Short mmCIF file of N, CA, C and O and ligand atoms in Angstrom, two decimals:
data_model
loop_
_atom_site.label_atom_id
_atom_site.label_comp_id
_atom_site.label_asym_id
_atom_site.label_seq_id
_atom_site.Cartn_x
_atom_site.Cartn_y
_atom_site.Cartn_z
N MET A 126 -7.66 53.98 -5.13
CA MET A 126 -7.39 54.48 -3.78
C MET A 126 -6.58 55.76 -3.85
O MET A 126 -5.91 56.03 -4.81
N GLY A 127 -6.68 56.52 -2.79
CA GLY A 127 -5.86 57.72 -2.75
C GLY A 127 -6.63 58.90 -2.22
O GLY A 127 -7.80 58.80 -1.90
N ARG A 128 -5.95 59.98 -2.19
CA ARG A 128 -6.58 61.20 -1.68
C ARG A 128 -7.42 61.85 -2.76
O ARG A 128 -7.21 61.63 -3.94
N VAL A 129 -8.34 62.67 -2.32
CA VAL A 129 -9.27 63.32 -3.23
C VAL A 129 -9.04 64.82 -3.19
O VAL A 129 -8.64 65.37 -2.17
N GLU A 130 -9.26 65.46 -4.33
CA GLU A 130 -9.12 66.91 -4.37
C GLU A 130 -10.08 67.58 -3.39
O GLU A 130 -11.13 67.04 -3.11
N LYS A 131 -9.73 68.76 -2.98
CA LYS A 131 -10.61 69.48 -2.06
C LYS A 131 -11.91 69.85 -2.76
O LYS A 131 -11.92 70.16 -3.95
N GLY A 132 -13.00 69.79 -2.01
CA GLY A 132 -14.28 70.24 -2.55
C GLY A 132 -15.12 69.16 -3.18
O GLY A 132 -16.24 69.42 -3.58
N VAL A 133 -14.60 67.94 -3.27
CA VAL A 133 -15.40 66.84 -3.83
C VAL A 133 -16.27 66.27 -2.72
O VAL A 133 -15.79 66.02 -1.62
N LYS A 134 -17.53 66.08 -3.05
CA LYS A 134 -18.45 65.59 -2.02
C LYS A 134 -18.62 64.08 -2.09
O LYS A 134 -18.48 63.48 -3.15
N CYS A 135 -18.96 63.52 -0.96
CA CYS A 135 -19.27 62.11 -0.83
C CYS A 135 -20.42 61.75 -1.78
O CYS A 135 -21.37 62.51 -1.92
N VAL A 136 -20.31 60.60 -2.45
CA VAL A 136 -21.31 60.23 -3.46
C VAL A 136 -22.51 59.48 -2.87
O VAL A 136 -23.46 59.18 -3.59
N VAL A 137 -22.44 59.14 -1.60
CA VAL A 137 -23.56 58.42 -1.00
C VAL A 137 -24.77 59.36 -0.91
O VAL A 137 -24.64 60.47 -0.41
N PRO A 138 -25.93 58.89 -1.42
CA PRO A 138 -27.12 59.75 -1.41
C PRO A 138 -27.47 60.22 -0.01
O PRO A 138 -27.46 59.43 0.94
N GLY A 139 -27.74 61.50 0.13
CA GLY A 139 -28.13 62.05 1.41
C GLY A 139 -26.96 62.49 2.26
O GLY A 139 -27.15 63.11 3.29
N CYS A 140 -25.76 62.19 1.81
CA CYS A 140 -24.58 62.57 2.58
C CYS A 140 -23.97 63.83 1.97
O CYS A 140 -23.77 63.91 0.77
N ASP A 141 -23.71 64.81 2.82
CA ASP A 141 -23.23 66.10 2.34
C ASP A 141 -21.80 66.37 2.74
O ASP A 141 -21.29 67.46 2.55
N ASN A 142 -21.13 65.39 3.28
CA ASN A 142 -19.76 65.57 3.74
C ASN A 142 -18.78 65.63 2.58
O ASN A 142 -19.06 65.12 1.50
N LEU A 143 -17.65 66.22 2.83
CA LEU A 143 -16.61 66.24 1.82
C LEU A 143 -15.94 64.87 1.75
O LEU A 143 -15.74 64.20 2.75
N ALA A 144 -15.61 64.48 0.52
CA ALA A 144 -14.98 63.18 0.33
C ALA A 144 -13.50 63.25 0.68
O ALA A 144 -12.83 64.24 0.42
N LEU A 145 -13.02 62.20 1.31
CA LEU A 145 -11.60 62.12 1.64
C LEU A 145 -10.90 61.04 0.84
O LEU A 145 -9.69 61.07 0.65
N ARG A 146 -11.68 60.06 0.40
CA ARG A 146 -11.10 58.92 -0.29
C ARG A 146 -11.88 58.64 -1.55
O ARG A 146 -13.07 58.86 -1.61
N SER A 147 -11.19 58.12 -2.55
CA SER A 147 -11.89 57.63 -3.72
C SER A 147 -11.54 56.17 -3.93
O SER A 147 -10.38 55.78 -3.83
N ILE A 148 -12.55 55.38 -4.19
CA ILE A 148 -12.33 53.96 -4.44
C ILE A 148 -13.13 53.55 -5.66
O ILE A 148 -13.96 54.31 -6.13
N ALA A 149 -12.89 52.37 -6.16
CA ALA A 149 -13.65 51.88 -7.31
C ALA A 149 -15.10 51.69 -6.91
O ALA A 149 -15.39 51.13 -5.85
N GLY A 150 -16.02 52.18 -7.75
CA GLY A 150 -17.43 52.09 -7.45
C GLY A 150 -17.89 50.65 -7.23
O GLY A 150 -18.74 50.39 -6.39
N VAL A 151 -17.32 49.75 -7.99
CA VAL A 151 -17.70 48.33 -7.86
C VAL A 151 -17.46 47.85 -6.43
O VAL A 151 -18.27 47.16 -5.84
N LYS A 152 -16.31 48.24 -5.90
CA LYS A 152 -15.96 47.82 -4.55
C LYS A 152 -16.91 48.42 -3.53
O LYS A 152 -17.33 47.74 -2.60
N ALA A 153 -17.21 49.69 -3.71
CA ALA A 153 -18.12 50.37 -2.78
C ALA A 153 -19.49 49.71 -2.81
O ALA A 153 -20.09 49.46 -1.77
N ALA A 154 -19.97 49.39 -4.00
CA ALA A 154 -21.27 48.75 -4.13
C ALA A 154 -21.24 47.36 -3.50
O ALA A 154 -22.17 46.95 -2.83
N ALA A 155 -20.13 46.65 -3.69
CA ALA A 155 -20.00 45.31 -3.13
C ALA A 155 -20.01 45.35 -1.60
O ALA A 155 -20.43 44.41 -0.95
N ALA A 156 -19.54 46.46 -1.06
CA ALA A 156 -19.49 46.59 0.40
C ALA A 156 -20.82 47.05 0.96
O ALA A 156 -20.95 47.28 2.15
N GLY A 157 -21.81 47.22 0.09
CA GLY A 157 -23.15 47.54 0.56
C GLY A 157 -23.50 49.01 0.55
O GLY A 157 -24.55 49.39 1.04
N LEU A 158 -22.63 49.84 -0.02
CA LEU A 158 -22.95 51.26 -0.12
C LEU A 158 -23.83 51.51 -1.34
O LEU A 158 -23.67 50.87 -2.37
N ASN A 159 -24.72 52.47 -1.19
CA ASN A 159 -25.68 52.76 -2.24
C ASN A 159 -25.07 53.72 -3.28
O ASN A 159 -25.44 54.88 -3.35
N VAL A 160 -24.13 53.23 -4.06
CA VAL A 160 -23.48 54.06 -5.06
C VAL A 160 -23.48 53.34 -6.40
O VAL A 160 -23.63 52.13 -6.45
N SER A 161 -23.31 54.09 -7.48
CA SER A 161 -23.30 53.43 -8.78
C SER A 161 -21.95 52.77 -9.00
O SER A 161 -20.90 53.34 -8.69
N SER A 162 -21.97 51.57 -9.52
CA SER A 162 -20.76 50.76 -9.56
C SER A 162 -19.88 51.04 -10.78
O SER A 162 -18.78 50.53 -10.88
N ASP A 163 -20.38 51.85 -11.71
CA ASP A 163 -19.58 52.08 -12.92
C ASP A 163 -18.76 53.36 -12.85
O ASP A 163 -18.05 53.71 -13.78
N LYS A 164 -18.86 54.08 -11.73
CA LYS A 164 -18.06 55.29 -11.57
C LYS A 164 -17.16 55.12 -10.36
O LYS A 164 -17.35 54.22 -9.55
N ARG A 165 -16.23 56.05 -10.23
CA ARG A 165 -15.45 56.05 -8.99
C ARG A 165 -16.32 56.55 -7.87
O ARG A 165 -17.16 57.41 -8.06
N ALA A 166 -16.13 55.99 -6.70
CA ALA A 166 -16.92 56.40 -5.56
C ALA A 166 -16.06 57.29 -4.66
O ALA A 166 -14.98 56.90 -4.25
N TYR A 167 -16.55 58.49 -4.42
CA TYR A 167 -15.87 59.40 -3.51
C TYR A 167 -16.56 59.31 -2.17
O TYR A 167 -17.76 59.50 -2.07
N LEU A 168 -15.79 58.99 -1.16
CA LEU A 168 -16.39 58.75 0.15
C LEU A 168 -15.83 59.68 1.21
O LEU A 168 -14.64 59.96 1.25
N CYS A 169 -16.73 60.10 2.11
CA CYS A 169 -16.30 60.87 3.27
C CYS A 169 -15.71 59.91 4.30
O CYS A 169 -15.78 58.69 4.13
N LYS A 170 -15.18 60.45 5.35
CA LYS A 170 -14.55 59.64 6.38
C LYS A 170 -15.51 58.58 6.92
O LYS A 170 -15.16 57.41 7.08
N GLU A 171 -16.72 59.03 7.20
CA GLU A 171 -17.72 58.15 7.79
C GLU A 171 -18.08 56.98 6.87
O GLU A 171 -18.12 55.84 7.28
N HIS A 172 -18.30 57.29 5.62
CA HIS A 172 -18.68 56.24 4.69
C HIS A 172 -17.51 55.37 4.29
O HIS A 172 -17.69 54.21 3.92
N TYR A 173 -16.32 55.92 4.36
CA TYR A 173 -15.15 55.09 4.10
C TYR A 173 -15.02 54.04 5.19
O TYR A 173 -14.71 52.88 4.93
N LYS A 174 -15.31 54.45 6.42
CA LYS A 174 -15.31 53.50 7.53
C LYS A 174 -16.32 52.40 7.28
O LYS A 174 -16.07 51.22 7.51
N ARG A 175 -17.50 52.82 6.84
CA ARG A 175 -18.55 51.85 6.59
C ARG A 175 -18.16 50.91 5.45
O ARG A 175 -18.47 49.73 5.47
N TYR A 176 -17.49 51.49 4.47
CA TYR A 176 -17.01 50.67 3.36
C TYR A 176 -16.04 49.61 3.85
O TYR A 176 -16.13 48.44 3.48
N LYS A 177 -15.15 50.01 4.74
CA LYS A 177 -14.17 49.03 5.25
C LYS A 177 -14.86 47.93 6.04
O LYS A 177 -14.52 46.77 5.92
N LYS A 178 -15.85 48.33 6.85
CA LYS A 178 -16.62 47.34 7.60
C LYS A 178 -17.34 46.41 6.64
O LYS A 178 -17.38 45.21 6.84
N GLY A 179 -17.93 47.00 5.61
CA GLY A 179 -18.68 46.21 4.63
C GLY A 179 -17.80 45.20 3.93
O GLY A 179 -18.21 44.08 3.66
N MET A 180 -16.57 45.61 3.64
CA MET A 180 -15.65 44.70 2.98
C MET A 180 -15.33 43.50 3.87
O MET A 180 -15.22 42.38 3.41
N LYS A 181 -15.20 43.75 5.16
CA LYS A 181 -14.93 42.66 6.09
C LYS A 181 -16.06 41.65 6.06
O LYS A 181 -15.85 40.45 6.02
N LYS A 182 -17.29 42.17 6.11
CA LYS A 182 -18.47 41.30 6.05
C LYS A 182 -18.44 40.48 4.78
O LYS A 182 -18.68 39.29 4.79
N GLU A 183 -18.16 41.17 3.70
CA GLU A 183 -18.16 40.50 2.40
C GLU A 183 -17.16 39.35 2.40
O GLU A 183 -17.43 38.27 1.90
N LYS A 184 -16.01 39.57 3.00
CA LYS A 184 -15.00 38.52 3.07
C LYS A 184 -15.48 37.34 3.90
O LYS A 184 -15.25 36.19 3.56
N MET A 185 -16.17 37.63 4.99
CA MET A 185 -16.70 36.57 5.82
C MET A 185 -17.71 35.73 5.05
O MET A 185 -17.70 34.52 5.11
N ILE A 186 -18.56 36.42 4.30
CA ILE A 186 -19.56 35.70 3.50
C ILE A 186 -18.85 34.82 2.48
O ILE A 186 -19.23 33.68 2.28
N GLU A 187 -17.81 35.36 1.89
CA GLU A 187 -17.03 34.57 0.93
C GLU A 187 -16.51 33.29 1.58
O GLU A 187 -16.58 32.22 1.01
N LYS A 188 -16.01 33.41 2.80
CA LYS A 188 -15.48 32.25 3.51
C LYS A 188 -16.57 31.20 3.70
O LYS A 188 -16.36 30.02 3.51
N TRP A 189 -17.74 31.68 4.12
CA TRP A 189 -18.85 30.74 4.33
C TRP A 189 -19.18 30.03 3.02
O TRP A 189 -19.41 28.83 3.01
N ARG A 190 -19.22 30.80 1.97
CA ARG A 190 -19.57 30.21 0.68
C ARG A 190 -18.59 29.09 0.32
O ARG A 190 -18.97 28.05 -0.17
N HIS A 191 -17.33 29.34 0.62
CA HIS A 191 -16.33 28.34 0.26
C HIS A 191 -16.48 27.08 1.11
O HIS A 191 -16.25 25.98 0.63
N LYS A 192 -16.89 27.26 2.36
CA LYS A 192 -17.07 26.10 3.24
C LYS A 192 -18.22 25.24 2.75
O LYS A 192 -18.15 24.03 2.81
N ILE A 193 -19.28 25.89 2.32
CA ILE A 193 -20.44 25.15 1.82
C ILE A 193 -20.13 24.71 0.39
O ILE A 193 -19.77 23.66 0.06
ZN1 ZN B 356 -20.58 60.20 3.16
#
C-alpha cells in the first residue's frame, strides 16, 4: 500500500489513467481485477475503488463459505 510515483500508469488492461495506489498483485487479482498476481498492481483512482468493492465481495463470499 502507499502512494505511487508520478507518471506510473494503471496496470489494468485498457486503462490509461495514472496510478495513484500500489497494492499486491495477488490482492488485486483476488478482488477480480484483470492483473497479473505476481507483480505489484498499480491502480488508478477508479480501479482502486473497484478493488475495494471487490474485496468486500470476496469477504462476503468467505463468510458464506464458512457458514456452509
Ligand atoms: Zn485504471
